[in-house]
């Protein structure tokens, strides 16, 4: 350690300097030495501190596992880039993307493509006819309740009312509250109505956003800005249950916040509060819980998270994007519930999607804060712009007033009784599927419910069969369920359109499971090892992806998918 051996020397020099026996040249050398020592000590302190928090947060075993995973991922990444391997991988990725393109982008002689503005504008009738054609393109039948999540009500009356609301406010934009006073009023009322469902204290406030992702981005931004302003945190970190929505990871990437993931293991599939507590350090800006989470529909232990957040004086965000208008109605609809909202004093913000179980048109959500002490940190204000003093509450500048009208109309049309009734039907539908999986003789031995779902989502895995084969076979029957990974599973987010066809869904599941079981038996009888019938898309993607230590191939595939979305 060069620094420590130098330290006494420089101290001696200091005394010499006091004695007045040093020349200015020596004095300069001494100062350089001193600065170097200080920098070295700071450097050592910094790394000791990092090491300390790593060991405190993840323990010796956890840290070793982290290192092992990192090394394995890096080495596998290098292997994928080795000559020979690389070209092979690239060819296969290109093939898969092409296959995807053929599926998503219609082609063939009958297809017309519009790639530049029509020189002469179309007639209204022409536009209308084309719109009809586009709406009727072959698709998975959400209208018949075939899609998990995605379309949350699909009721004709409500849709008509929403469209009417759009029509009355087509040109409106809340950025001009003096020009569109009705829109400003509706927006404020939407926030107030949502707040009233979450045991909000007198001080509570909120804003509306374009969706759950923006709500979450805003809550994270506010926590980051608050920590910077009040505690000087410049290397922010947040702690997420691994099941928290990806929007938090997006926020981490966008706003440069380090993320710690906490495992959510069987049987409860909830993160252990003790693991979260260990990961807290002076850089922590936010704790997160879901009510419920997207993958498994499980409500995290918000009560104990709240206690922890309160004790450590940290903000706690509860993601109720999915729970939205069902969570607050659970008890009234006659189901078990758990504390999750502002009634718990550690909860400082909640995201609530009006466009999920609030049945508002897509593009609408809210984020609520315990007080303006949190909300003020998400505002953007530019006092000195040549374009004028500029202030906006969230990411967007101009915003569609029509959507606000659509959202407001949906909320007041449904009313408390409408939402209680919907919660009753939707959670009832989930419970029906849960009961079938737990007790139906053809399902109970091969499928297993993940945790104890209380809301609208039910996830299940299979200890005996390839769950992705089941997803693919359900696909072939016209159902679109969500495939999950780690652990491999499927989930169904029950919506009103699904409620109407739950019996058919269970019937098809029984058939599919028996089919897959039969195929598996045949494969084993043939002494087959692995290579059975051709795998479906889900099995092909997740079957391979799940086993890869480095998912750069999956990243390439997903990028190809995004590119495909913009192909004419
Ligand atoms: C849907 C959802 C979100 C937000 O998603 P958006 O698609 O941006 O509205 C956030 N959290 C959970 C748990 C969700 O299910
Ligand atoms: C894969 O490995 C490479 C280098 O080995 C690394 O840069 C990359 O981040 C890894 N990607 C993923 C998705 O793990
Ligand atoms: C509805 O959506 C728009 C943008 O998508 C957003 O700007 C607005 O604030 C939202 N309003 C409500 C009431 O949620």
CSV table of N, CA, C and O in Angstrom, one decimal, residues 141-191:
chain,number,residue,atom,x,y,z
A,141,UNK,N,-59.9,-13.5,-31.2
A,141,UNK,CA,-61.2,-12.9,-31.0
A,141,UNK,C,-61.4,-12.3,-29.5
A,141,UNK,O,-61.9,-13.0,-28.7
A,142,UNK,N,-60.9,-11.1,-29.3
A,142,UNK,CA,-61.1,-10.5,-28.0
A,142,UNK,C,-62.6,-10.3,-27.7
A,142,UNK,O,-63.1,-10.4,-26.6
A,143,UNK,N,-63.4,-10.1,-28.8
A,143,UNK,CA,-64.8,-9.9,-28.7
A,143,UNK,C,-65.5,-11.1,-28.0
A,143,UNK,O,-66.5,-11.0,-27.3
A,144,UNK,N,-64.9,-12.3,-28.3
A,144,UNK,CA,-65.5,-13.5,-27.7
A,144,UNK,C,-64.8,-13.9,-26.4
A,144,UNK,O,-64.8,-15.1,-26.0
A,145,UNK,N,-64.0,-13.0,-25.8
A,145,UNK,CA,-63.4,-13.3,-24.5
A,145,UNK,C,-62.2,-14.3,-24.7
A,145,UNK,O,-61.9,-15.0,-23.8
A,146,UNK,N,-61.6,-14.3,-25.9
A,146,UNK,CA,-60.5,-15.2,-26.1
A,146,UNK,C,-59.1,-14.7,-25.6
A,146,UNK,O,-58.1,-15.5,-25.7
A,147,UNK,N,-59.0,-13.5,-25.2
A,147,UNK,CA,-57.7,-12.9,-24.9
A,147,UNK,C,-57.6,-12.6,-23.4
A,147,UNK,O,-58.5,-11.9,-22.8
A,148,UNK,N,-56.5,-13.0,-22.8
A,148,UNK,CA,-56.2,-12.7,-21.4
A,148,UNK,C,-55.8,-11.2,-21.3
A,148,UNK,O,-55.0,-10.7,-22.1
A,149,UNK,N,-56.4,-10.5,-20.4
A,149,UNK,CA,-56.1,-9.1,-20.2
A,149,UNK,C,-56.6,-8.3,-21.5
A,149,UNK,O,-57.6,-8.6,-22.1
A,150,UNK,N,-55.7,-7.4,-21.9
A,150,UNK,CA,-55.9,-6.6,-23.2
A,150,UNK,C,-57.1,-5.8,-23.3
A,150,UNK,O,-57.1,-4.6,-23.4
A,151,UNK,N,-58.3,-6.4,-23.4
A,151,UNK,CA,-59.5,-5.6,-23.5
A,151,UNK,C,-60.3,-5.8,-22.2
A,151,UNK,O,-60.8,-6.9,-21.9
A,152,UNK,N,-60.5,-4.7,-21.4
A,152,UNK,CA,-61.0,-5.0,-20.0
A,152,UNK,C,-62.5,-4.9,-19.9
A,152,UNK,O,-63.1,-5.4,-18.9
A,153,UNK,N,-63.2,-4.3,-20.8
A,153,UNK,CA,-64.7,-4.4,-20.7
A,153,UNK,C,-65.3,-4.8,-22.0
A,153,UNK,O,-66.0,-5.8,-22.0
A,154,UNK,N,-65.1,-4.1,-23.1
A,154,UNK,CA,-65.7,-4.5,-24.3
A,154,UNK,C,-67.2,-4.4,-24.4
A,154,UNK,O,-67.8,-4.9,-25.3
A,155,UNK,N,-67.8,-3.7,-23.4
A,155,UNK,CA,-69.3,-3.5,-23.4
A,155,UNK,C,-69.7,-2.5,-24.5
A,155,UNK,O,-69.1,-1.4,-24.5
A,156,UNK,N,-70.7,-2.8,-25.3
A,156,UNK,CA,-71.1,-1.9,-26.4
A,156,UNK,C,-71.6,-0.6,-25.9
A,156,UNK,O,-71.2,0.4,-26.5
A,157,UNK,N,-72.4,-0.6,-24.8
A,157,UNK,CA,-73.0,0.7,-24.3
A,157,UNK,C,-71.9,1.6,-23.9
A,157,UNK,O,-71.9,2.8,-24.3
A,158,UNK,N,-70.9,1.1,-23.1
A,158,UNK,CA,-69.9,2.0,-22.6
A,158,UNK,C,-69.0,2.5,-23.7
A,158,UNK,O,-68.6,3.6,-23.8
A,159,UNK,N,-68.8,1.6,-24.7
A,159,UNK,CA,-67.9,2.0,-25.9
A,159,UNK,C,-68.6,3.1,-26.6
A,159,UNK,O,-68.0,4.1,-27.1
A,160,UNK,N,-69.9,3.0,-26.8
A,160,UNK,CA,-70.6,4.1,-27.5
A,160,UNK,C,-70.5,5.4,-26.8
A,160,UNK,O,-70.3,6.4,-27.4
A,161,UNK,N,-70.7,5.3,-25.5
A,161,UNK,CA,-70.6,6.5,-24.6
A,161,UNK,C,-69.2,7.2,-24.7
A,161,UNK,O,-69.1,8.4,-24.8
A,162,UNK,N,-68.2,6.3,-24.7
A,162,UNK,CA,-66.8,6.8,-24.8
A,162,UNK,C,-66.6,7.5,-26.1
A,162,UNK,O,-66.0,8.6,-26.2
A,163,UNK,N,-67.1,6.9,-27.2
A,163,UNK,CA,-66.9,7.5,-28.5
A,163,UNK,C,-67.6,8.8,-28.6
A,163,UNK,O,-67.1,9.8,-29.2
A,164,UNK,N,-68.8,8.9,-28.0
A,164,UNK,CA,-69.5,10.2,-28.0
A,164,UNK,C,-68.7,11.2,-27.2
A,164,UNK,O,-68.6,12.4,-27.7
A,165,UNK,N,-68.1,10.8,-26.1
A,165,UNK,CA,-67.3,11.8,-25.3
A,165,UNK,C,-66.2,12.3,-26.1
A,165,UNK,O,-65.9,13.5,-26.1
A,166,UNK,N,-65.5,11.3,-26.8
A,166,UNK,CA,-64.4,11.7,-27.7
A,166,UNK,C,-64.9,12.8,-28.7
A,166,UNK,O,-64.2,13.8,-28.9
A,167,UNK,N,-66.0,12.6,-29.3
A,167,UNK,CA,-66.5,13.4,-30.3
A,167,UNK,C,-66.7,14.9,-29.8
A,167,UNK,O,-66.5,15.8,-30.6
A,168,UNK,N,-67.1,15.0,-28.6
A,168,UNK,CA,-67.4,16.3,-28.0
A,168,UNK,C,-66.1,17.1,-27.7
A,168,UNK,O,-66.1,18.3,-27.5
A,169,UNK,N,-65.0,16.3,-27.6
A,169,UNK,CA,-63.8,17.0,-27.1
A,169,UNK,C,-62.6,16.7,-28.1
A,169,UNK,O,-61.4,16.7,-27.6
A,170,UNK,N,-62.9,16.5,-29.3
A,170,UNK,CA,-61.8,16.0,-30.3
A,170,UNK,C,-60.6,17.0,-30.3
A,170,UNK,O,-59.5,16.6,-30.3
A,171,UNK,N,-60.9,18.3,-30.4
A,171,UNK,CA,-59.8,19.2,-30.6
A,171,UNK,C,-59.2,19.7,-29.2
A,171,UNK,O,-58.2,20.4,-29.2
A,172,UNK,N,-59.8,19.3,-28.1
A,172,UNK,CA,-59.4,19.9,-26.8
A,172,UNK,C,-58.0,19.3,-26.4
A,172,UNK,O,-57.6,18.3,-26.7
A,173,UNK,N,-57.3,20.2,-25.5
A,173,UNK,CA,-56.0,19.9,-25.1
A,173,UNK,C,-55.8,20.6,-23.7
A,173,UNK,O,-55.9,21.8,-23.6
A,174,UNK,N,-55.6,19.8,-22.7
A,174,UNK,CA,-55.6,20.3,-21.3
A,174,UNK,C,-54.4,21.3,-21.1
A,174,UNK,O,-54.4,22.0,-20.1
A,175,UNK,N,-53.5,21.4,-22.1
A,175,UNK,CA,-52.4,22.3,-21.9
A,175,UNK,C,-52.9,23.8,-22.0
A,175,UNK,O,-52.2,24.7,-21.6
A,176,UNK,N,-54.1,23.9,-22.5
A,176,UNK,CA,-54.8,25.3,-22.5
A,176,UNK,C,-56.0,25.3,-21.7
A,176,UNK,O,-57.1,25.2,-22.2
A,177,UNK,N,-55.9,25.3,-20.3
A,177,UNK,CA,-57.1,25.2,-19.5
A,177,UNK,C,-58.1,26.4,-19.7
A,177,UNK,O,-59.3,26.2,-19.4
A,178,UNK,N,-57.6,27.5,-20.1
A,178,UNK,CA,-58.5,28.6,-20.4
A,178,UNK,C,-59.4,28.4,-21.6
A,178,UNK,O,-60.5,28.8,-21.7
A,179,UNK,N,-58.8,27.7,-22.6
A,179,UNK,CA,-59.5,27.4,-23.8
A,179,UNK,C,-60.5,26.2,-23.6
A,179,UNK,O,-61.6,26.2,-24.2
A,180,UNK,N,-60.1,25.2,-22.8
A,180,UNK,CA,-60.9,24.0,-22.6
A,180,UNK,C,-61.2,23.8,-21.1
A,180,UNK,O,-60.7,22.9,-20.5
A,181,UNK,N,-61.9,24.7,-20.5
A,181,UNK,CA,-62.1,24.6,-19.0
A,181,UNK,C,-62.8,23.3,-18.6
A,181,UNK,O,-62.5,22.8,-17.5
A,182,UNK,N,-63.7,22.8,-19.5
A,182,UNK,CA,-64.4,21.5,-19.1
A,182,UNK,C,-63.4,20.4,-19.0
A,182,UNK,O,-63.6,19.5,-18.1
A,183,UNK,N,-62.4,20.4,-19.8
A,183,UNK,CA,-61.4,19.3,-19.8
A,183,UNK,C,-60.6,19.4,-18.5
A,183,UNK,O,-60.4,18.3,-17.8
A,184,UNK,N,-60.2,20.6,-18.1
A,184,UNK,CA,-59.5,20.7,-16.8
A,184,UNK,C,-60.3,20.2,-15.7
A,184,UNK,O,-59.8,19.5,-14.8
A,185,UNK,N,-61.6,20.6,-15.7
A,185,UNK,CA,-62.5,20.2,-14.6
A,185,UNK,C,-62.6,18.7,-14.5
A,185,UNK,O,-62.5,18.1,-13.4
A,186,UNK,N,-62.8,18.1,-15.7
A,186,UNK,CA,-63.0,16.6,-15.7
A,186,UNK,C,-61.7,15.9,-15.2
A,186,UNK,O,-61.7,14.9,-14.5
A,187,UNK,N,-60.5,16.4,-15.6
A,187,UNK,CA,-59.3,15.8,-15.2
A,187,UNK,C,-59.1,15.9,-13.7
A,187,UNK,O,-58.8,14.9,-13.1
A,188,UNK,N,-59.4,17.0,-13.1
A,188,UNK,CA,-59.3,17.2,-11.7
A,188,UNK,C,-60.3,16.2,-11.0
A,188,UNK,O,-60.0,15.6,-9.9
A,189,UNK,N,-61.5,16.1,-11.5
A,189,UNK,CA,-62.5,15.2,-10.9
A,189,UNK,C,-62.1,13.8,-11.0
A,189,UNK,O,-62.3,13.0,-10.1
A,190,UNK,N,-61.4,13.4,-12.1
A,190,UNK,CA,-61.0,12.0,-12.2
A,190,UNK,C,-60.0,11.7,-11.1
A,190,UNK,O,-60.1,10.7,-10.4
A,191,UNK,N,-59.0,12.6,-10.9
A,191,UNK,CA,-58.0,12.4,-9.8
A,191,UNK,C,-58.7,12.3,-8.4
A,191,UNK,O,-58.5,11.4,-7.6
